[in-house]
């Protein structure tokens, strides 16, 4: 079976990292090597890690002669990652995320899929908001991460 559940996936935050990497093969290799070498702390109690990945904007043109709008791909944007946490004031990873909100730096992030594969990328931590809810609600937090780089994918090792 080639599909998998998300159970066992972990989100980790690293230090401030204001370095840019190329998106060619050499840049991707350099990014993975550098980002893997950083020290990360796991963000605990992640309930939903959201979605990540590039989306192209649309650039368009409409000629007067034929009134037909033509569209082409514009710039790529990896978007923002909305993360839902079970709020844990004693969790070191959640504390690191809260601290990063107050910084203008990019922070390294690792999404570890638990099978030997990981994604590495840089983010601006935009928010850490408490979700209070009702008397029977679990207290949660919403985190918004603005992805500020390509997503650098490290594939799981191939086993024979």
mmCIF file of C-alpha atoms in Angstrom:
data_model
loop_
_atom_site.group_PDB
_atom_site.id
_atom_site.type_symbol
_atom_site.label_atom_id
_atom_site.label_comp_id
_atom_site.label_asym_id
_atom_site.label_seq_id
_atom_site.Cartn_x
_atom_site.Cartn_y
_atom_site.Cartn_z
ATOM 1 C CA UNK A 1 0.000 0.000 0.000
ATOM 2 C CA UNK A 2 1.489 3.339 -0.993
ATOM 3 C CA UNK A 3 -0.826 5.707 0.884
ATOM 4 C CA UNK A 4 -0.266 6.423 4.571
ATOM 5 C CA UNK A 5 -2.011 8.125 7.447
ATOM 6 C CA UNK A 6 -0.561 11.209 9.077
ATOM 7 C CA UNK A 7 -0.260 9.435 12.439
ATOM 8 C CA UNK A 8 3.331 9.721 13.632
ATOM 9 C CA UNK A 9 4.145 12.893 11.683
ATOM 10 C CA UNK A 10 5.973 15.496 13.773
ATOM 11 C CA UNK A 11 6.504 19.229 13.327
ATOM 12 C CA UNK A 12 9.814 20.626 14.528
ATOM 13 C CA UNK A 13 11.016 24.217 14.771
ATOM 14 C CA UNK A 14 14.630 25.221 14.489
ATOM 15 C CA UNK A 15 16.576 28.407 15.031
ATOM 16 C CA UNK A 16 16.354 31.682 13.173
ATOM 17 C CA UNK A 17 17.856 31.040 9.751
ATOM 18 C CA UNK A 18 18.025 33.925 7.308
ATOM 19 C CA UNK A 19 19.787 32.179 4.433
ATOM 20 C CA UNK A 20 18.501 31.801 0.874
ATOM 21 C CA UNK A 21 19.080 28.691 -1.210
ATOM 22 C CA UNK A 22 18.765 28.106 -4.919
ATOM 23 C CA UNK A 23 16.035 25.922 -6.350
ATOM 24 C CA UNK A 24 18.270 24.058 -8.793
ATOM 25 C CA UNK A 25 19.718 20.646 -7.870
ATOM 26 C CA UNK A 26 22.806 22.161 -6.204
ATOM 27 C CA UNK A 27 20.734 24.662 -4.216
ATOM 28 C CA UNK A 28 18.323 21.975 -3.053
ATOM 29 C CA UNK A 29 21.208 19.724 -1.957
ATOM 30 C CA UNK A 30 22.851 22.642 -0.110
ATOM 31 C CA UNK A 31 19.572 23.564 1.590
ATOM 32 C CA UNK A 32 18.889 20.026 2.791
ATOM 33 C CA UNK A 33 22.460 19.628 4.057
ATOM 34 C CA UNK A 34 22.383 22.958 5.922
ATOM 35 C CA UNK A 35 18.855 22.611 7.289
ATOM 36 C CA UNK A 36 19.417 19.022 8.467
ATOM 37 C CA UNK A 37 22.472 20.178 10.439
ATOM 38 C CA UNK A 38 20.419 22.567 12.585
ATOM 39 C CA UNK A 39 19.053 21.675 16.003
ATOM 40 C CA UNK A 40 15.268 21.378 16.120
ATOM 41 C CA UNK A 41 12.764 20.980 18.930
ATOM 42 C CA UNK A 42 9.515 19.089 18.425
ATOM 43 C CA UNK A 43 6.340 21.150 18.676
ATOM 44 C CA UNK A 44 4.144 19.067 20.948
ATOM 45 C CA UNK A 45 0.454 18.259 20.762
ATOM 46 C CA UNK A 46 0.004 18.961 17.043
ATOM 47 C CA UNK A 47 -3.552 18.007 16.099
ATOM 48 C CA UNK A 48 -3.545 19.288 12.509
ATOM 49 C CA UNK A 49 -0.405 20.335 10.624
ATOM 50 C CA UNK A 50 -2.262 21.969 7.748
ATOM 51 C CA UNK A 51 -0.970 21.881 4.200
ATOM 52 C CA UNK A 52 2.230 22.975 2.480
ATOM 53 C CA UNK A 53 3.367 23.258 -1.112
ATOM 54 C CA UNK A 54 3.800 25.604 -4.017
ATOM 55 C CA UNK A 55 0.955 27.240 -5.873
ATOM 56 C CA UNK A 56 1.515 29.410 -8.926
ATOM 57 C CA UNK A 57 -0.168 32.764 -9.240
ATOM 58 C CA UNK A 58 -1.937 33.677 -12.449
ATOM 59 C CA UNK A 59 -0.687 36.348 -14.809
ATOM 60 C CA UNK A 60 -3.207 37.282 -17.471
ATOM 61 C CA UNK A 61 -3.543 39.296 -20.646
ATOM 62 C CA UNK A 62 -6.590 40.321 -22.632
ATOM 63 C CA UNK A 63 -6.148 41.438 -26.240
ATOM 64 C CA UNK A 64 -8.538 44.099 -27.424
ATOM 65 C CA UNK A 65 -9.053 42.344 -30.763
ATOM 66 C CA UNK A 66 -10.507 39.089 -29.469
ATOM 67 C CA UNK A 67 -11.714 39.759 -25.896
ATOM 68 C CA UNK A 68 -10.238 36.453 -24.760
ATOM 69 C CA UNK A 69 -8.325 36.456 -21.509
ATOM 70 C CA UNK A 70 -5.147 34.377 -21.660
ATOM 71 C CA UNK A 71 -3.523 33.084 -18.521
ATOM 72 C CA UNK A 72 -0.016 31.902 -17.732
ATOM 73 C CA UNK A 73 1.672 30.816 -14.553
ATOM 74 C CA UNK A 74 3.262 33.609 -12.569
ATOM 75 C CA UNK A 75 5.298 33.397 -9.394
ATOM 76 C CA UNK A 76 5.279 30.439 -7.039
ATOM 77 C CA UNK A 77 4.195 30.763 -3.415
ATOM 78 C CA UNK A 78 4.413 27.976 -0.839
ATOM 79 C CA UNK A 79 1.640 29.704 1.079
ATOM 80 C CA UNK A 80 0.909 29.644 4.773
ATOM 81 C CA UNK A 81 0.638 26.643 7.032
ATOM 82 C CA UNK A 82 -2.161 26.701 9.600
ATOM 83 C CA UNK A 83 -1.326 24.460 12.539
ATOM 84 C CA UNK A 84 -3.705 23.479 15.349
ATOM 85 C CA UNK A 85 -2.191 22.503 18.694
ATOM 86 C CA UNK A 86 -3.466 21.235 22.002
ATOM 87 C CA UNK A 87 -2.136 24.114 24.094
ATOM 88 C CA UNK A 88 0.644 22.974 26.448
ATOM 89 C CA UNK A 89 2.380 25.820 28.300
ATOM 90 C CA UNK A 90 5.172 23.451 29.407
ATOM 91 C CA UNK A 91 6.049 22.286 25.871
ATOM 92 C CA UNK A 92 9.461 23.542 24.685
ATOM 93 C CA UNK A 93 8.422 23.478 21.023
ATOM 94 C CA UNK A 94 5.312 25.549 21.642
ATOM 95 C CA UNK A 95 7.427 27.989 23.673
ATOM 96 C CA UNK A 96 9.851 28.286 20.733
ATOM 97 C CA UNK A 97 6.954 29.015 18.372
ATOM 98 C CA UNK A 98 5.614 31.704 20.729
ATOM 99 C CA UNK A 99 9.062 33.305 20.936
ATOM 100 C CA UNK A 100 9.394 33.252 17.138
ATOM 101 C CA UNK A 101 6.206 35.323 16.795
ATOM 102 C CA UNK A 102 8.111 38.252 18.313
ATOM 103 C CA UNK A 103 10.968 37.968 15.785
ATOM 104 C CA UNK A 104 11.234 39.241 12.223
ATOM 105 C CA UNK A 105 13.611 36.402 11.291
ATOM 106 C CA UNK A 106 12.894 33.337 9.219
ATOM 107 C CA UNK A 107 12.871 30.110 11.234
ATOM 108 C CA UNK A 108 13.803 26.665 10.014
ATOM 109 C CA UNK A 109 11.039 24.057 10.119
ATOM 110 C CA UNK A 110 11.183 20.311 9.640
ATOM 111 C CA UNK A 111 8.141 18.183 8.938
ATOM 112 C CA UNK A 112 9.234 14.638 9.824
ATOM 113 C CA UNK A 113 6.967 12.012 8.279
ATOM 114 C CA UNK A 114 8.229 9.189 10.495
ATOM 115 C CA UNK A 115 9.305 6.991 7.579
ATOM 116 C CA UNK A 116 12.727 8.513 6.961
ATOM 117 C CA UNK A 117 11.384 11.317 4.775
ATOM 118 C CA UNK A 118 11.193 14.961 5.812
ATOM 119 C CA UNK A 119 10.396 18.360 4.389
ATOM 120 C CA UNK A 120 12.547 21.343 5.354
ATOM 121 C CA UNK A 121 11.570 24.978 4.809
ATOM 122 C CA UNK A 122 11.811 28.482 6.232
ATOM 123 C CA UNK A 123 8.909 30.349 7.800
ATOM 124 C CA UNK A 124 7.893 33.596 9.373
ATOM 125 C CA UNK A 125 5.896 32.707 12.487
ATOM 126 C CA UNK A 126 2.944 35.066 12.191
ATOM 127 C CA UNK A 127 0.742 34.053 15.104
ATOM 128 C CA UNK A 128 0.157 31.849 18.120
ATOM 129 C CA UNK A 129 -3.478 32.338 19.152
ATOM 130 C CA UNK A 130 -5.260 30.619 22.006
ATOM 131 C CA UNK A 131 -8.596 28.937 21.269
ATOM 132 C CA UNK A 132 -10.582 29.009 24.495
ATOM 133 C CA UNK A 133 -13.826 27.386 23.350
ATOM 134 C CA UNK A 134 -16.622 26.173 25.588
ATOM 135 C CA UNK A 135 -16.607 24.521 29.013
ATOM 136 C CA UNK A 136 -16.196 21.098 27.390
ATOM 137 C CA UNK A 137 -13.592 22.160 24.842
ATOM 138 C CA UNK A 138 -9.943 21.223 24.895
ATOM 139 C CA UNK A 139 -7.905 24.401 25.002
ATOM 140 C CA UNK A 140 -6.051 24.710 21.733
ATOM 141 C CA UNK A 141 -3.811 27.132 19.903
ATOM 142 C CA UNK A 142 -3.771 28.191 16.261
ATOM 143 C CA UNK A 143 -0.391 28.873 14.686
ATOM 144 C CA UNK A 144 0.092 30.555 11.313
ATOM 145 C CA UNK A 145 3.405 29.952 9.534
ATOM 146 C CA UNK A 146 4.121 31.973 6.370
ATOM 147 C CA UNK A 147 6.388 29.758 4.271
ATOM 148 C CA UNK A 148 9.225 31.874 2.957
ATOM 149 C CA UNK A 149 11.225 29.387 0.865
ATOM 150 C CA UNK A 150 10.854 26.389 -1.350
ATOM 151 C CA UNK A 151 9.883 23.116 0.325
ATOM 152 C CA UNK A 152 13.050 21.009 0.335
ATOM 153 C CA UNK A 153 12.064 17.341 0.291
ATOM 154 C CA UNK A 154 14.320 14.643 1.670
ATOM 155 C CA UNK A 155 13.073 11.274 0.484
ATOM 156 C CA UNK A 156 13.059 8.174 2.650
ATOM 157 C CA UNK A 157 15.996 5.843 2.075
ATOM 158 C CA UNK A 158 15.286 3.136 -0.468
ATOM 159 C CA UNK A 159 15.453 -0.347 0.982
ATOM 160 C CA UNK A 160 16.089 -3.293 -1.319
#
